[in-house]
PDB file of C-alpha atoms in Angstrom:
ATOM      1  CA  UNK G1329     -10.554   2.433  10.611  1.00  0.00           C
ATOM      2  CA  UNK G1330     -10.045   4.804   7.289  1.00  0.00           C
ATOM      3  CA  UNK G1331     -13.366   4.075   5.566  1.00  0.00           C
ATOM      4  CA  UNK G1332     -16.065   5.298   3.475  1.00  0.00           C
ATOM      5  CA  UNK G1333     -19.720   5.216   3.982  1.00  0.00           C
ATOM      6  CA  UNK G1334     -21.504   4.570   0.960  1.00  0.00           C
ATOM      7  CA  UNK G1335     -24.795   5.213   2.110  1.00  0.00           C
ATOM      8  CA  UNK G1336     -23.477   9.057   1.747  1.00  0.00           C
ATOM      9  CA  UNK G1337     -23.119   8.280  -2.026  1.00  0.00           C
ATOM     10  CA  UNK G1338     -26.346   9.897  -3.372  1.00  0.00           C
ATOM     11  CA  UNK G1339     -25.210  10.696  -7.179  1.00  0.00           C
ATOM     12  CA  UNK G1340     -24.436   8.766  -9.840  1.00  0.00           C
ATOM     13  CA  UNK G1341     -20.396  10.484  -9.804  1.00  0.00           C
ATOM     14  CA  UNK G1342     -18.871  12.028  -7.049  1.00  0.00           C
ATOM     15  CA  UNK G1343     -15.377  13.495  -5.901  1.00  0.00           C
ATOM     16  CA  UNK G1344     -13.322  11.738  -2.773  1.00  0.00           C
ATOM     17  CA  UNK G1345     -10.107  13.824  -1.273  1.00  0.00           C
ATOM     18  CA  UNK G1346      -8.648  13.797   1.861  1.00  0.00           C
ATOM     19  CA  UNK G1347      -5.542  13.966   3.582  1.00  0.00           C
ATOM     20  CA  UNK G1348      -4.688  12.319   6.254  1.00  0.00           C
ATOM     21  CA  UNK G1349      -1.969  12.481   8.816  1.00  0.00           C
ATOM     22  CA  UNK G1350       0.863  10.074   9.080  1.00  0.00           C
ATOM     23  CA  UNK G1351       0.191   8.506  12.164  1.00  0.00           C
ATOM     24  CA  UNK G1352      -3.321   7.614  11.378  1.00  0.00           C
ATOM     25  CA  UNK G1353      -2.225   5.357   8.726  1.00  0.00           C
ATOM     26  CA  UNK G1354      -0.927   2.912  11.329  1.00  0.00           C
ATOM     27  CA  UNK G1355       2.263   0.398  11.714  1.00  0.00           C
ATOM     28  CA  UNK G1356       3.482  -1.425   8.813  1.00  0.00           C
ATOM     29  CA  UNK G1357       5.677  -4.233   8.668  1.00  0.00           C
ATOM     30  CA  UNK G1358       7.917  -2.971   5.988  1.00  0.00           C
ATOM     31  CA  UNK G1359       7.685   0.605   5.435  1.00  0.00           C
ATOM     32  CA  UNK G1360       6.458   3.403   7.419  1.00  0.00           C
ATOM     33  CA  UNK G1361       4.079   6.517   6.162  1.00  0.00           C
ATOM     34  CA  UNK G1362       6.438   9.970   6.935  1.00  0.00           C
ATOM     35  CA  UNK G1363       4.666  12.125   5.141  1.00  0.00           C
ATOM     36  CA  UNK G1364       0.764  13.218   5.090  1.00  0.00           C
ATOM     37  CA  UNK G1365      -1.207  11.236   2.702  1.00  0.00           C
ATOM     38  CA  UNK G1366      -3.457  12.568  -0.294  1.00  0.00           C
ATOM     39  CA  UNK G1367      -5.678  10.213  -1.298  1.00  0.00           C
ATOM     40  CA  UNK G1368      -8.039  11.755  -4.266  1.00  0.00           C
ATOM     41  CA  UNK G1369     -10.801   9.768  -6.228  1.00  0.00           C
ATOM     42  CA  UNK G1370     -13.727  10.052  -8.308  1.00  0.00           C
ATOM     43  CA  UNK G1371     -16.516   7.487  -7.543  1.00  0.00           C
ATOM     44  CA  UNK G1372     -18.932   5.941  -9.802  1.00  0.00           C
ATOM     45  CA  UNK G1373     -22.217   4.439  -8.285  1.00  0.00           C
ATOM     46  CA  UNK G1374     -24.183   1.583 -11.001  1.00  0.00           C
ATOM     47  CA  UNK G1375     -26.813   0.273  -8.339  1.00  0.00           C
ATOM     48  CA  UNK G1376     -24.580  -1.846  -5.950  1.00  0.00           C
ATOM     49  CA  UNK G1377     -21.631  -1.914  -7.479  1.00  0.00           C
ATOM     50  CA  UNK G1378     -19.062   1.000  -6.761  1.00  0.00           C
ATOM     51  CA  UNK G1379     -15.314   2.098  -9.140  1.00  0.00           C
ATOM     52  CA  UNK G1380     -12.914   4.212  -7.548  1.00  0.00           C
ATOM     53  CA  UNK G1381     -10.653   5.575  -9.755  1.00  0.00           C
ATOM     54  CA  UNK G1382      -7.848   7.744  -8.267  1.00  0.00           C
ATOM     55  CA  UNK G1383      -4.386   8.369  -7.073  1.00  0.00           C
ATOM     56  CA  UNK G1384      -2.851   7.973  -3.702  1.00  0.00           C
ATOM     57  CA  UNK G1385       0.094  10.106  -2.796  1.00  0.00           C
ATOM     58  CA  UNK G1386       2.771  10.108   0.261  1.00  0.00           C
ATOM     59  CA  UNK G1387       6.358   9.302   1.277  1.00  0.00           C
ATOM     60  CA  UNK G1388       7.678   5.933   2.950  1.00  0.00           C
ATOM     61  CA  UNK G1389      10.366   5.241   5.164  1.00  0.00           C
ATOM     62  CA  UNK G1390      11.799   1.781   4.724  1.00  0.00           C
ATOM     63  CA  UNK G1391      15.131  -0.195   4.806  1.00  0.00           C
ATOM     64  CA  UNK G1392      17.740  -0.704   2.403  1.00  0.00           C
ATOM     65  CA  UNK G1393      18.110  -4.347   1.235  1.00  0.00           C
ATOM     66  CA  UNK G1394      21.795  -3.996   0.587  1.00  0.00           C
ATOM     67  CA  UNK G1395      22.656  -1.482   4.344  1.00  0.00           C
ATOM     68  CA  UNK G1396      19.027  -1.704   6.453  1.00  0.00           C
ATOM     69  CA  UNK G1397      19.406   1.829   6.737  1.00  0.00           C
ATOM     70  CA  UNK G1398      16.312   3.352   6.093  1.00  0.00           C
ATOM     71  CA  UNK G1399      15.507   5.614   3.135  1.00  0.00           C
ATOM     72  CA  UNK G1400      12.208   7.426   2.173  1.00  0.00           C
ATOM     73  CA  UNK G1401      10.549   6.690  -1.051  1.00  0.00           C
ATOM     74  CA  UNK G1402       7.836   9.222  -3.108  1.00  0.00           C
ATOM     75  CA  UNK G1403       4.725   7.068  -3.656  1.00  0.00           C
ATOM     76  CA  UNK G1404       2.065   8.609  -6.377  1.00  0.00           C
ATOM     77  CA  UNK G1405       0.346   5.494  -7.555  1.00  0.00           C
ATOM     78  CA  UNK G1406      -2.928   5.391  -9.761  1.00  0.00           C
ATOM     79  CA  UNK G1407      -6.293   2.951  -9.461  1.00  0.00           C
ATOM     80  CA  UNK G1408      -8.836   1.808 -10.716  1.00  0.00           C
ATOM     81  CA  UNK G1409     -10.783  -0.327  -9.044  1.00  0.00           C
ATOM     82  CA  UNK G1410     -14.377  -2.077  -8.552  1.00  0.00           C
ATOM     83  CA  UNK G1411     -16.134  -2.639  -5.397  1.00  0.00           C
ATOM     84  CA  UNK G1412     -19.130  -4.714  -4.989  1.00  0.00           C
ATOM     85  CA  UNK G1413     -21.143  -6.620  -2.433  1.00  0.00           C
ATOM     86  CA  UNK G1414     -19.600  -9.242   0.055  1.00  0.00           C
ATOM     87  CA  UNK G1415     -22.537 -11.291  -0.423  1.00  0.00           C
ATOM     88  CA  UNK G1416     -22.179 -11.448  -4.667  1.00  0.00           C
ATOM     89  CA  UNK G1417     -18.687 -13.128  -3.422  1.00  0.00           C
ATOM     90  CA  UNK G1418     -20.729 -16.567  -4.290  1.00  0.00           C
ATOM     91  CA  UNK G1419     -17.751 -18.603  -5.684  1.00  0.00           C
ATOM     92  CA  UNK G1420     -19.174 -21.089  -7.365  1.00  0.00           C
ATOM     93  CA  UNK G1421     -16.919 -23.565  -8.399  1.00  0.00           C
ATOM     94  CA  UNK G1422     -13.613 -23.284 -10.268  1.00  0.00           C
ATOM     95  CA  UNK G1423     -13.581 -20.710 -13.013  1.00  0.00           C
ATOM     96  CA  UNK G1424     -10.418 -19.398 -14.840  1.00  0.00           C
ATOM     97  CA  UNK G1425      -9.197 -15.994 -13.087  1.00  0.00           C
ATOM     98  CA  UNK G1426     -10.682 -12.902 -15.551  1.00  0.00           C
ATOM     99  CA  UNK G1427      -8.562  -9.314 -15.667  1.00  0.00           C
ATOM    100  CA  UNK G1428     -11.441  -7.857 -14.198  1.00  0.00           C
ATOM    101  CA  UNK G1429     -10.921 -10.261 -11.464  1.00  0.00           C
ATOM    102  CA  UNK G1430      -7.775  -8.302 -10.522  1.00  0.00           C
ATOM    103  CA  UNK G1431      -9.602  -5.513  -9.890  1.00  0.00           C
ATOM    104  CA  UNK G1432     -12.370  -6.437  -8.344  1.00  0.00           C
ATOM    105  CA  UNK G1433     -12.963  -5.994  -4.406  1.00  0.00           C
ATOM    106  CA  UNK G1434     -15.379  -6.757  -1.910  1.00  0.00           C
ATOM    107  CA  UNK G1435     -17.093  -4.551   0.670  1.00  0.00           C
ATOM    108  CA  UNK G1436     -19.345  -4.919   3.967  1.00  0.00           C
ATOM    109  CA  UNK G1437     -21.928  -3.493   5.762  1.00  0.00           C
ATOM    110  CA  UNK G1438     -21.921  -0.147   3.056  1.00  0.00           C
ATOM    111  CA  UNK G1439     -18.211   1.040   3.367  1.00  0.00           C
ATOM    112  CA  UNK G1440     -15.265   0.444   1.756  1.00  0.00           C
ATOM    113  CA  UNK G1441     -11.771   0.242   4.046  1.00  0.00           C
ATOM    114  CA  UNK G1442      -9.952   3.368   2.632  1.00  0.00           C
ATOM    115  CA  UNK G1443      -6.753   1.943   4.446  1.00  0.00           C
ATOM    116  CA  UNK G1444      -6.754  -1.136   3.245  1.00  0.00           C
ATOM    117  CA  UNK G1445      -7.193   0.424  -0.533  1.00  0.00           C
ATOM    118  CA  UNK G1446      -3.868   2.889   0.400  1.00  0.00           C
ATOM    119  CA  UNK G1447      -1.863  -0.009   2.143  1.00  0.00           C
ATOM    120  CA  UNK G1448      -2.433  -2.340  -1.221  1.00  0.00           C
ATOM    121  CA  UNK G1449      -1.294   0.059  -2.732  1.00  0.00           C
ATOM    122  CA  UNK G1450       2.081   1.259  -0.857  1.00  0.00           C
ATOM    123  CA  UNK G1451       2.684  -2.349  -1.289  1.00  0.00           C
ATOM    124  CA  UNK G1452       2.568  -2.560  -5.015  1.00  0.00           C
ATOM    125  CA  UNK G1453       5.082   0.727  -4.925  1.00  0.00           C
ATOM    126  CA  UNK G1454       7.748  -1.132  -3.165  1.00  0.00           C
ATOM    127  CA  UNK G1455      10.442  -1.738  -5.397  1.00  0.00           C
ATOM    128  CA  UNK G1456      11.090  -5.739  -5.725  1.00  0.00           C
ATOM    129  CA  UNK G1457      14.686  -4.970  -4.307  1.00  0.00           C
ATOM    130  CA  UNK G1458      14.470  -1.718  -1.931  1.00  0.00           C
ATOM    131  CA  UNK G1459      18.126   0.065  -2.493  1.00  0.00           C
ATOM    132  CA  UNK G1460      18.785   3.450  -0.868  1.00  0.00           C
ATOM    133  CA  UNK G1461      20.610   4.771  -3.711  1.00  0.00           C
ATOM    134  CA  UNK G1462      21.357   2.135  -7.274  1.00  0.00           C
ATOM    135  CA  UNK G1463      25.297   2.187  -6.379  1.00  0.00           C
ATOM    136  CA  UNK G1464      24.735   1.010  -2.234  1.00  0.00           C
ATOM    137  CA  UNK G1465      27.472  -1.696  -1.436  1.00  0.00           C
ATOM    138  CA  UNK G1466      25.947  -2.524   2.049  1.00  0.00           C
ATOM    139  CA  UNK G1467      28.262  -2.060   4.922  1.00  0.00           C
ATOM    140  CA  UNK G1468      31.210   0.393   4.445  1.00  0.00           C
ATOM    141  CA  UNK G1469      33.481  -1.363   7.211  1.00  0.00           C
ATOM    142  CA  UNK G1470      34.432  -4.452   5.226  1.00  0.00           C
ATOM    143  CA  UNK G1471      33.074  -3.671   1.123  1.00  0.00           C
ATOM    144  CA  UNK G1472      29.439  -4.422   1.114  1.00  0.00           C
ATOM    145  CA  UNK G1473      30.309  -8.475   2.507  1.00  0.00           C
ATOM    146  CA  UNK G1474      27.781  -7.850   5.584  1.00  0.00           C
ATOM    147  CA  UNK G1475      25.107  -5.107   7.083  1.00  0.00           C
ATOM    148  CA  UNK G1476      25.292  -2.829   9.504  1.00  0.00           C
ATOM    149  CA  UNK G1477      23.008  -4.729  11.737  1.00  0.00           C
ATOM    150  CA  UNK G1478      25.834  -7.516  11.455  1.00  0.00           C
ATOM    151  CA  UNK G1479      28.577  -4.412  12.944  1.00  0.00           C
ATOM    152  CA  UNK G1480      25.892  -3.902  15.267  1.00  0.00           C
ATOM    153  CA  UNK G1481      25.790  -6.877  16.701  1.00  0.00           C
ATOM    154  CA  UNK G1482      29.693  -7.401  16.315  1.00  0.00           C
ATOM    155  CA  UNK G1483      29.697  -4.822  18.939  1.00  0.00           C
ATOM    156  CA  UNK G1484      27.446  -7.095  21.994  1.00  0.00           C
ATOM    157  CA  UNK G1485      29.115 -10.366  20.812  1.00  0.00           C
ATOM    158  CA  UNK G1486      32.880  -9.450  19.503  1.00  0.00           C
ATOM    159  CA  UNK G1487      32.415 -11.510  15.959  1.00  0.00           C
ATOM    160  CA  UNK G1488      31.090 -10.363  12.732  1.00  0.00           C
ATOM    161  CA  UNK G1489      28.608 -13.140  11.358  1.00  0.00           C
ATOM    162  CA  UNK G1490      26.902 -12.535   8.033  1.00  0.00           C
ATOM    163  CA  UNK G1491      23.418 -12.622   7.949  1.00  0.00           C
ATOM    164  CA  UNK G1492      23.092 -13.085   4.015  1.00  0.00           C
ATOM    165  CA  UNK G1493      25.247 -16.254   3.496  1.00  0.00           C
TER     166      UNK G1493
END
């Protein structure tokens, strides 16, 4: 697990940076890490209560919506978050979500999970619709009407069925 100890946190501001190797990052569903990752932050310690504010930087690998064939994808995304205690997690009752709320995470036994702070935030750098290039037509064998997993599999079975319809 990527994580930091915050019992090494002495000062009231300190400096984060690290890169770390592809592989470490682990197996995502929809994307892969290619490239080494930078991850960079200043800390702020208030008593219990922890911000990171930084910026997280790699490549992706994932699939085009339109082909599936995979393309890479720059990531340099900012944050600016707030870490506090598990145990001030109370929830008491309903309340109306705050915008501080959105920003707000949780962390256990004195570290935060660096990985799950970079894999958040891969995630919100995913375009809505992945496209390897803005002018992709999907498969070039019959105009953009199927994938090239569909050809694929045309291939084993001798028909051409269309995933998308």
């Amino acid at each position: 697990m990527l994580s930091l100890n915050l019992n090494k946190i002495r000062t009231a501001q300190e400096r984060f940076e690290q890169v770390y190797p592809p592989e470490q990052f682990g197996v995502e569903q929809d994307f892969r890490v290619v490239e080494p990752i930078s991850l960079a932050f200043d800390i702020f310690k208030a008593k219990l209560q922890f911000r990171l504010a930084g910026r997280v930087q790699t490549t992706l690998e994932l699939p085009c919506s339109r082909c599936l064939e995979p393309y890479t994808l720059p990531v340099d995304q900012t944050f600016d978050l707030r870490y506090q205690p598990h145990a001030q997690n109370t929830g008491d009752g309903e309340r109306e979500i705050e915008e501080d709320d959105l920003t707000t995470a949780f962390y256990e036994n004195d570290e935060i999970d660096l990985g799950q702070l970079m894999r958040e935030q891969f995630y919100l750098a995913l375009p809505m619709k992945p496209l390897c290039r803005d002018d992709c037509r999907g498969c070039a064998r019959c105009a953009g009407r199927t994938s090239m997993a569909a050809h694929a599999n045309a291939n084993l079975t001798g028909t051409i069925r269309d995933s998308r319809s």
